[in-house]
Coordinates of C-alpha atoms and ligand atoms in Angstrom, one line a residue:
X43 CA 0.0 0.0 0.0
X44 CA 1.6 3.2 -1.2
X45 CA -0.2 6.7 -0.6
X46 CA 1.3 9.7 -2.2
X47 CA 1.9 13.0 0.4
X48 CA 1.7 16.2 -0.8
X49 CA 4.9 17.3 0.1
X50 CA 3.8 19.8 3.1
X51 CA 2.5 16.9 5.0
X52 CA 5.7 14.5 4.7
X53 CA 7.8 17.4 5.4
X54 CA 5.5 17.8 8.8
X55 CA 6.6 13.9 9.5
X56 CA 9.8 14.4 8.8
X57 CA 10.3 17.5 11.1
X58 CA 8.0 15.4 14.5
X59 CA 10.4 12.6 13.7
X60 CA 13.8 13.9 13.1
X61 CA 12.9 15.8 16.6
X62 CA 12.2 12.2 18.5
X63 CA 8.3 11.9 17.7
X64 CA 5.9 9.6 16.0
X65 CA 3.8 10.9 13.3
X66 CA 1.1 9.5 10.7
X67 CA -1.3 11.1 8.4
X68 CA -4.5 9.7 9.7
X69 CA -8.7 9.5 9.4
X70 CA -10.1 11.1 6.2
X71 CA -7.5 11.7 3.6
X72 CA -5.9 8.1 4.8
X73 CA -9.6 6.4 3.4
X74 CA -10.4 8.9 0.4
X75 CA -6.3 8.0 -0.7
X76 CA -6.7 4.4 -0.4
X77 CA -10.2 5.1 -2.6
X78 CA -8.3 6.7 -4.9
X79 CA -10.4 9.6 -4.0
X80 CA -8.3 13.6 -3.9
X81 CA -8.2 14.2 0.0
X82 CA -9.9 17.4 1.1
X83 CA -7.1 18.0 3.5
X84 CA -4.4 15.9 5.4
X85 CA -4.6 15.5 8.7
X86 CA -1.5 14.0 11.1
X87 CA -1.4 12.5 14.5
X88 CA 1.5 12.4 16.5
X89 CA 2.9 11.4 20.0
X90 CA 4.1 14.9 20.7
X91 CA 3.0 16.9 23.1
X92 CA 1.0 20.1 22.0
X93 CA 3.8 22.5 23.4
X94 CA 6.7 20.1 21.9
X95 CA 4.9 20.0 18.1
X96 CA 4.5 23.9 18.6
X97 CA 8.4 24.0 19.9
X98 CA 9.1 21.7 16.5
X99 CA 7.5 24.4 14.5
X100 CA 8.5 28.1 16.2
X101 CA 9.8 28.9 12.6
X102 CA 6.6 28.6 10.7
X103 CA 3.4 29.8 11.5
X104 CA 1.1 27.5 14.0
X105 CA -2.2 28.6 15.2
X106 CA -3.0 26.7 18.9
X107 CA -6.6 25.5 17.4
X108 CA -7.7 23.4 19.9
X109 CA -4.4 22.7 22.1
X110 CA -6.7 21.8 25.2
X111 CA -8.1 18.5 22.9
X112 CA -4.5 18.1 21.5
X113 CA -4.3 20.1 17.8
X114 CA -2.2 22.3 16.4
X115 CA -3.2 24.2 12.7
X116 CA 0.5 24.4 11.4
X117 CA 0.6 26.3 8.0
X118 CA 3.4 25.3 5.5
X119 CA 3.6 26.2 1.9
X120 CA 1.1 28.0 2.9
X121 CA -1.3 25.0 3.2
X122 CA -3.0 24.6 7.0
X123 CA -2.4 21.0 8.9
X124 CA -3.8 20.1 11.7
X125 CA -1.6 18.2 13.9
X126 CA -3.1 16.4 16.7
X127 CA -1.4 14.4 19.6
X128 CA -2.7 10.6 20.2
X129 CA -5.7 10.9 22.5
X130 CA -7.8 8.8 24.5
X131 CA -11.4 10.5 25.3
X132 CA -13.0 10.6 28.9
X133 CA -16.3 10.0 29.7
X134 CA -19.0 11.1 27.6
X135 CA -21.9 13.0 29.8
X136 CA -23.4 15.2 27.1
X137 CA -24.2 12.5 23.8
X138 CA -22.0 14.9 22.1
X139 CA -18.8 15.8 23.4
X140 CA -15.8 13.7 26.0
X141 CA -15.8 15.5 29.4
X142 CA -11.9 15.3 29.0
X143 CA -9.3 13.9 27.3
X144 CA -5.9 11.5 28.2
X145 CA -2.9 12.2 25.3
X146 CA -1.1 9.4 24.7
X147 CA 2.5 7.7 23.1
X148 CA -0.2 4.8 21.5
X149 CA -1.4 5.5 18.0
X150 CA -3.3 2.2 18.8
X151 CA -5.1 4.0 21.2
X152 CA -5.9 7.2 19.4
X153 CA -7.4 4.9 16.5
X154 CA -9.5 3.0 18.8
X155 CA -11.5 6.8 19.7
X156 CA -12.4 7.3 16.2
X157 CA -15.3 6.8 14.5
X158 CA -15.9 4.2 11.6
X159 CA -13.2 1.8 11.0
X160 CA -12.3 3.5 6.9
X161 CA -11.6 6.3 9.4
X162 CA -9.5 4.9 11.7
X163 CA -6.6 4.3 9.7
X164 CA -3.2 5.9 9.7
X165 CA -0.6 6.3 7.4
X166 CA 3.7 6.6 7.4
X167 CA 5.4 6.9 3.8
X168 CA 7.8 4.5 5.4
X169 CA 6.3 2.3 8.0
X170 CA 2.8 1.7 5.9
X171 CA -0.7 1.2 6.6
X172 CA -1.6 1.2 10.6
X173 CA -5.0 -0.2 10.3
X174 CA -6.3 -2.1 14.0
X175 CA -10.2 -2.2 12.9
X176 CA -10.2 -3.7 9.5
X177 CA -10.6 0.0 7.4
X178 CA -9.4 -1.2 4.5
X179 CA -11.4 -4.7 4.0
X180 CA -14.4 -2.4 4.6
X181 CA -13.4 -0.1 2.2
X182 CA -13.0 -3.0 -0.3
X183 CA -16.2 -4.5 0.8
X184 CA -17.9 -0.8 0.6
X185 CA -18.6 -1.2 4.1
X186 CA -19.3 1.6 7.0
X187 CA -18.3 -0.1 10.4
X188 CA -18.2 1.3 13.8
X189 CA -15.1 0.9 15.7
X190 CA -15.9 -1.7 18.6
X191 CA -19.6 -1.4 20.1
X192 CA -21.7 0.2 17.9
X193 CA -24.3 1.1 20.5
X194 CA -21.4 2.6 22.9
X195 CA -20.4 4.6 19.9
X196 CA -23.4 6.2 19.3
X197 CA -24.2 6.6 22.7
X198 CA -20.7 8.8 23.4
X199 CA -21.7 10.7 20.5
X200 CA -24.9 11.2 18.5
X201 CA -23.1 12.9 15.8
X202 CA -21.7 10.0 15.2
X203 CA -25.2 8.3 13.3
X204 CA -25.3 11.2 11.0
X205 CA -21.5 11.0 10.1
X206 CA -21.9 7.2 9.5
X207 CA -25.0 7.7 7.3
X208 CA -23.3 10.7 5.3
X209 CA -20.5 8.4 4.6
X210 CA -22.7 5.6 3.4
X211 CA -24.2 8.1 1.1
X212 CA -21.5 10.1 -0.4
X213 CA -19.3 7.4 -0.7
X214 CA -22.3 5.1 -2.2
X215 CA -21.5 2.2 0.8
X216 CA -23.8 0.1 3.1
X217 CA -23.8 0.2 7.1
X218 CA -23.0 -3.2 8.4
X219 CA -26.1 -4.5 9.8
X220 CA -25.0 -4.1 14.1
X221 CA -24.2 -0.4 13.0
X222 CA -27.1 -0.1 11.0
X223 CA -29.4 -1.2 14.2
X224 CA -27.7 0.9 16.5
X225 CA -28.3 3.9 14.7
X226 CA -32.3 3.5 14.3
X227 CA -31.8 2.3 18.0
X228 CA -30.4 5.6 19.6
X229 CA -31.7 8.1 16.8
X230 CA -33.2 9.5 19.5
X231 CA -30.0 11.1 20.7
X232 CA -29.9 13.5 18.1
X233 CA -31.7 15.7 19.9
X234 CA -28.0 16.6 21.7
X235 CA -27.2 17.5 18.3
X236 CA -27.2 21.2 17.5
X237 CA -29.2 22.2 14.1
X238 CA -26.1 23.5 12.3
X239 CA -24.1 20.3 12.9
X240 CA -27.7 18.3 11.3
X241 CA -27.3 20.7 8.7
X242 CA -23.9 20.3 7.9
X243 CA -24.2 16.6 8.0
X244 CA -27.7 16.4 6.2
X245 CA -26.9 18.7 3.2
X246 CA -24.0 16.4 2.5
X247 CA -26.2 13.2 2.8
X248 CA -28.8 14.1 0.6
X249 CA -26.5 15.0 -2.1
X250 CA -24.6 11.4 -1.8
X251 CA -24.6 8.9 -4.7
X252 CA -26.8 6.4 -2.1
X253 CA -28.5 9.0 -0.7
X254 CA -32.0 7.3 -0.8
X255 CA -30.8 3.5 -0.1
X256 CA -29.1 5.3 3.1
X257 CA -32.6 7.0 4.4
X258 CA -34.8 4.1 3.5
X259 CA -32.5 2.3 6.2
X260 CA -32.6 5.4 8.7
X261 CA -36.3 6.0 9.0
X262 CA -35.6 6.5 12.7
X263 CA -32.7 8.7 12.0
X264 CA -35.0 10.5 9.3
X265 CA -37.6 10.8 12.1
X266 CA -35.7 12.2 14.6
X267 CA -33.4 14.4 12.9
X268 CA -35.8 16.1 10.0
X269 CA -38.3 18.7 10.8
X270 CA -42.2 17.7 9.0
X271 CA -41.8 14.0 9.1
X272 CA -43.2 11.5 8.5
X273 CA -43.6 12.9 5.0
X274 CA -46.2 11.9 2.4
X275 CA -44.7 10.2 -0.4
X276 CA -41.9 9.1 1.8
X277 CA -41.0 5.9 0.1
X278 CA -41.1 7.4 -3.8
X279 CA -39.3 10.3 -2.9
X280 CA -36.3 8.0 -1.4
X281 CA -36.1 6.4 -4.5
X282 CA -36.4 9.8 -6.3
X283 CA -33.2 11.6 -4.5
X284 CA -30.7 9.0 -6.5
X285 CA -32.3 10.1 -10.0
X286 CA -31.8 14.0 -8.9
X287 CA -28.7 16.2 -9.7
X288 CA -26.3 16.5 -6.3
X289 CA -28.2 19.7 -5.2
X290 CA -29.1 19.7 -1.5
X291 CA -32.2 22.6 -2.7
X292 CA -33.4 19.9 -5.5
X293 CA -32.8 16.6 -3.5
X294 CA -34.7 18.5 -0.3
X295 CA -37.2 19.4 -2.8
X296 CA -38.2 16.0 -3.9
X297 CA -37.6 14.5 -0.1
X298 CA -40.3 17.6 1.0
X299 CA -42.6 17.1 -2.5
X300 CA -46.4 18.6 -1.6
X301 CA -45.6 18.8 2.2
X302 CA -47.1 22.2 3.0
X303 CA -44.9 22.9 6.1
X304 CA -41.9 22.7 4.2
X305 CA -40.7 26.5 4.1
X306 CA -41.0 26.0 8.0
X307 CA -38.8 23.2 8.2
X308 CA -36.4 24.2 6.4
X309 CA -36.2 27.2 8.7
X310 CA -36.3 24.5 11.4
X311 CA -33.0 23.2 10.1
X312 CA -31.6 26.3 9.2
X313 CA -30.8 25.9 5.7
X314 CA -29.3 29.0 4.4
X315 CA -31.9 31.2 3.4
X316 CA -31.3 30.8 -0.7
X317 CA -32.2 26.7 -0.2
X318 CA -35.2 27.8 2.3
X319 CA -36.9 29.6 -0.6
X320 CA -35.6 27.0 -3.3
X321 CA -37.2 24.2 -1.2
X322 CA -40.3 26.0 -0.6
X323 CA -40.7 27.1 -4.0
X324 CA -39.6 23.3 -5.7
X325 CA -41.2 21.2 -3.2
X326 CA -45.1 23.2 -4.1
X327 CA -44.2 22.9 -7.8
X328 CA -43.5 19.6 -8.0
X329 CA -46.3 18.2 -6.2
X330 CA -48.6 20.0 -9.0
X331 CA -49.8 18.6 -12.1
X332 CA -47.0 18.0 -14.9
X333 CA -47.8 21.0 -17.5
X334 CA -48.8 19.5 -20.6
X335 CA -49.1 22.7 -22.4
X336 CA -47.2 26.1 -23.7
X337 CA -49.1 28.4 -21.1
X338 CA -48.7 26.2 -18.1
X339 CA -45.3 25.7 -19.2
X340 CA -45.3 29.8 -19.6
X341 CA -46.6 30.1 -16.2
X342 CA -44.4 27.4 -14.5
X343 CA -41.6 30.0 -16.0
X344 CA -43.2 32.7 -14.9
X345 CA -43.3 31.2 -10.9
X346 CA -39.7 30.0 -10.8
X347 CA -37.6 31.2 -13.6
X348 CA -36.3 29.0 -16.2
X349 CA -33.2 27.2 -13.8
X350 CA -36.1 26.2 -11.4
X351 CA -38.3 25.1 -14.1
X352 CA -35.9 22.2 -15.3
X353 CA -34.8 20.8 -11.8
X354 CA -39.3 21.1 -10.8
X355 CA -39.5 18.6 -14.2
X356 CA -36.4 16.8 -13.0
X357 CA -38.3 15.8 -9.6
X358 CA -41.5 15.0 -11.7
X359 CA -39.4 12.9 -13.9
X360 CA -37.6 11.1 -10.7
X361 CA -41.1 10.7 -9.2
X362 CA -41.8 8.6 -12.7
X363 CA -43.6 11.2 -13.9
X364 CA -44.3 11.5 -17.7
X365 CA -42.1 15.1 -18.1
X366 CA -41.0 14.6 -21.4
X367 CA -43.5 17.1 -23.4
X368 CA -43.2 19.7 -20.8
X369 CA -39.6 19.8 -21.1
X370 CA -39.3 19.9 -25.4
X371 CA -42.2 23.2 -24.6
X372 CA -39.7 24.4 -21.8
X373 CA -36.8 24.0 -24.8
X374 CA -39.5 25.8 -27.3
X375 CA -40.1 28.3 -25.1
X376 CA -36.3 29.1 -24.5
X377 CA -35.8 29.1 -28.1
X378 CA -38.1 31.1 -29.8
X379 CA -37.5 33.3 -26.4
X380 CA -41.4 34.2 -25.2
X381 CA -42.3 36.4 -22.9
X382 CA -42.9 34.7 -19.8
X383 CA -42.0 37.8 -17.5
X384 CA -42.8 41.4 -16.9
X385 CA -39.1 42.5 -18.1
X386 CA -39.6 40.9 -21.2
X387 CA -43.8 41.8 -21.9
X388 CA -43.7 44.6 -24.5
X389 CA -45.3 47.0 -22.8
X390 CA -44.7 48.6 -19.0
X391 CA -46.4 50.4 -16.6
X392 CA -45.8 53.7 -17.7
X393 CA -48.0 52.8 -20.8
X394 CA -51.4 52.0 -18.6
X395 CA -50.5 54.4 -15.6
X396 CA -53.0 57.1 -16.7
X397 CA -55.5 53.8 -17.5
X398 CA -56.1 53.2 -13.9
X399 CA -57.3 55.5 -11.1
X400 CA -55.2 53.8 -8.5
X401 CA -51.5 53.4 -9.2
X402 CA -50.9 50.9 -7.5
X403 CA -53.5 48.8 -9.8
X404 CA -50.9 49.4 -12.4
X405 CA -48.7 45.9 -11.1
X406 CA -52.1 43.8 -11.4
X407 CA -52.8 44.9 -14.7
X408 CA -49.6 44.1 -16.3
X409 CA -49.5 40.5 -14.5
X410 CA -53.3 40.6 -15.8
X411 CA -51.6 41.3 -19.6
X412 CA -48.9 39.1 -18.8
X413 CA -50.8 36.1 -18.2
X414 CA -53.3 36.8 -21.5
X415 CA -50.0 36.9 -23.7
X416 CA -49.0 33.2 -21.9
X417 CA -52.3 32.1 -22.4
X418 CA -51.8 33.3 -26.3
X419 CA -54.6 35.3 -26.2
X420 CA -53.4 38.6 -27.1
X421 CA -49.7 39.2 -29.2
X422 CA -46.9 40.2 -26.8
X423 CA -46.7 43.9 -28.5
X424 CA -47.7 47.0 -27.9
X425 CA -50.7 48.1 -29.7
X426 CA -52.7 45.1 -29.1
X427 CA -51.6 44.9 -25.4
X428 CA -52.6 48.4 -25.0
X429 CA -55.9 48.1 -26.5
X430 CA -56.8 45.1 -24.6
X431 CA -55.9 47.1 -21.4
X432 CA -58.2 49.7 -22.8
X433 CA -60.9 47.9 -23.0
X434 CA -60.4 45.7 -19.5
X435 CA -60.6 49.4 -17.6
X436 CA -63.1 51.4 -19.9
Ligands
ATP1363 P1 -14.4 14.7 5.7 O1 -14.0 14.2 4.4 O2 -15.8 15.0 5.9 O3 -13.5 15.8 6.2 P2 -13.2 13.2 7.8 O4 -13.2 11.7 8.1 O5 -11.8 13.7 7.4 O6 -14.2 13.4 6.6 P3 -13.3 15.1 9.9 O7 -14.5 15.6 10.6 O8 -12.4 15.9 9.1 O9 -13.8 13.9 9.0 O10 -12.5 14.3 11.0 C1 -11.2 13.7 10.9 C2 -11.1 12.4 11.6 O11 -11.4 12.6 13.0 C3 -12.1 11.3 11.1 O12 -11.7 10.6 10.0 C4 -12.3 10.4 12.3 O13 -11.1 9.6 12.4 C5 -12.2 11.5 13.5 N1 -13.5 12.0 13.9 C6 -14.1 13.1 13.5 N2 -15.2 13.3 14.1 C7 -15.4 12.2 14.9 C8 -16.4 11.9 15.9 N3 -17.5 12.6 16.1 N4 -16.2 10.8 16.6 C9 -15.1 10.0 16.5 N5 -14.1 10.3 15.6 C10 -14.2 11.4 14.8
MG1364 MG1 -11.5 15.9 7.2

């Protein structure tokens, strides 16, 4: 097993070893290397000290990140690495995080705290693979694994279920079957959990290439975790999220489809507030009627712009919805560009101002004009839109 370090991180070995210390690259860039997957970032562990891997780099620059759980942020070439000492955690009181923790000279020991044996594997360009829990047969076998009890785990730390069923998702892997139970089992801990953690965890699931195998598992986790549920259409729209571009707003969406509460759980989760209106806005439109004709395909247009418009046909479509004539009238209408917007109708409200008493009418009777040119009942230019004003307020 050979892994390839960017040159920063070796150099970080080299300098904890040539002063008397072990180090490793460990956890996430160790799995996503031996998937052949381009590591976010490299992380190392090391049996220094805090104070002796800040004493190893008083050249460079080191920010004390979290010294009190044991890592250092050292910055070489520019590139940040956090560099943590081998830890044991305390006691867990909180479902969340250790009340304290022990360092210690044992990478054995350090692995054993992590979560899921593809994470708890470490890596030296000379010494190899370190890899107590099986990692890399579970990797092979596509496998998410807790390190020892699976219940303990989970019970230590409830972040922990929605870490294990991200990585099941984005990496497209099942969750051995004692894992899998414990999850469901303890979902109720998620409450310790704070919302922007769910979200964090939950916008990456969604998106995953397994996303909907993963959830159909979790119902418990779903339950417990997601605002609204249990969801109508629950079982199509897990199925739907694999058919669905890797966009938490258009996976939500389909996972949300004709739930009328879904602008308030979103705000429930706090979803930025971009995805809160895309959600809102997808999850109504898809639940509708598929537009079988040039004005409801005007008018679709017209509610959510044309970007919105494909991914709302894109859920029908996942939901096994016939789509396919709405979207050639959705290509028509881009390419023979028709008006299916106020900027674009031929007249504007300086035209009918003097045609109403009340200008504030003014809006209503554009959108009025607006929605007679979708409907194809009046030419989108100005004499005949004019006119037909004329007559709606004589
Ligand atoms: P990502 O690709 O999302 O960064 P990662 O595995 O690198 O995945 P991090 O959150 O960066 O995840 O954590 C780095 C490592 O720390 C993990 O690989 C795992 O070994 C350990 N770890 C992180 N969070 C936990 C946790 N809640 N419980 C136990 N171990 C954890
Ligand atoms: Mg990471």
């Amino acid at each position: 097993m050979k892994i390839e370090l960017p040159a920063y991180a070796a150099a970080i070995i080299n300098r904890l070893e040539a002063a008397g210390h072990e180090a490793y690259v460990v956890g996430g860039c160790v799995r996503d290397a031996v998937l052949g997957r381009t590591p976010k970032d490299w992380d190392v562990c090391t049996s220094a000290l805090p104070e002796q891997v800040i004493a190893c780099f008083a050249d460079e620059r080191v920010v004390p990140t979290g010294a009190a759980h044991g890592t250092v942020t050292v910055i070489l070439d520019k590139q940040p690495v956090e560099v943590t000492t081998y830890r044991v955690d305390g006691s867990y009181s909180d479902s969340r995080h250790p009340d304290s923790v022990r360092f210690t000279p044992r990478i054995q020991e350090d692995l054993a705290r992590r979560d899921f044996t593809v994470n708890a594997m470490a890596y030296h360009p000379r010494r190899g693979l370190v890899d107590p829990f099986g990692g890399r047969q579970d990797l092979k076998e596509c496998r998410i694994r807790c390190v020892g009890e699976p219940t303990k785990r989970f019970e230590e730390d409830a972040l922990r279920i929605l870490r294990g069923a991200r990585f099941a998702s984005v990496l497209g892997f099942v969750i051995d079957p004692p894992t899998l139970q414990a999850m469901n089992g303890l979902a109720g801990r998620l409450c310790h959990v704070s919302t922007e953690r769910i979200w964090t965890e939950w916008s990456q699931l969604v998106c995953g290439k397994r996303a909907g195998g993963v959830l159909s598992a979790l119902e418990p986790v779903c339950a417990a975790a997601l605002p609204g549920w249990p969801l109508p259409r629950v079982p199509q729209a897990f199925a739907a999220l694999d058919r669905l571009p890797p966009l938490p707003g258009v996976r939500l969406a389909a996972l949300y489809a004709g739930f009328a509460g879904t602008e308030q759980a979103m705000r429930d989760l706090r979803a930025p507030k971009k995805i809160i209106a895309q959600v809102a806005l997808l999850a109504a439109e898809a639940a509708m009627p598929v537009p079988d004709n040039m004005p409801d395909v005007r008018k679709l247009v017209f509610r959510c712009g044309r970007e919105n418009s494909e991914q709302v046909l894109a859920i029908m479509t996942a939901f096994e919805q016939n789509a396919q004539r709405a979207r050639q009238l959705l290509d028509e209408c881009q390419e023979n560009h028709l008006c299916c917007d106020l900027a674009n109708l031929a007249i504007s409200g300086r035209h009918v101002a003097r045609l109403v008493q009340d200008p504030q009418q003014t809006g209503a009777l554009l959108e009025k004009l607006l929605m007679a040119v979708m409907e194809e009942q009046v030419p989108n230019e100005k004499g005949p839109l004019i006119a037909l004003a004329k007559q709606w307020t004589a």
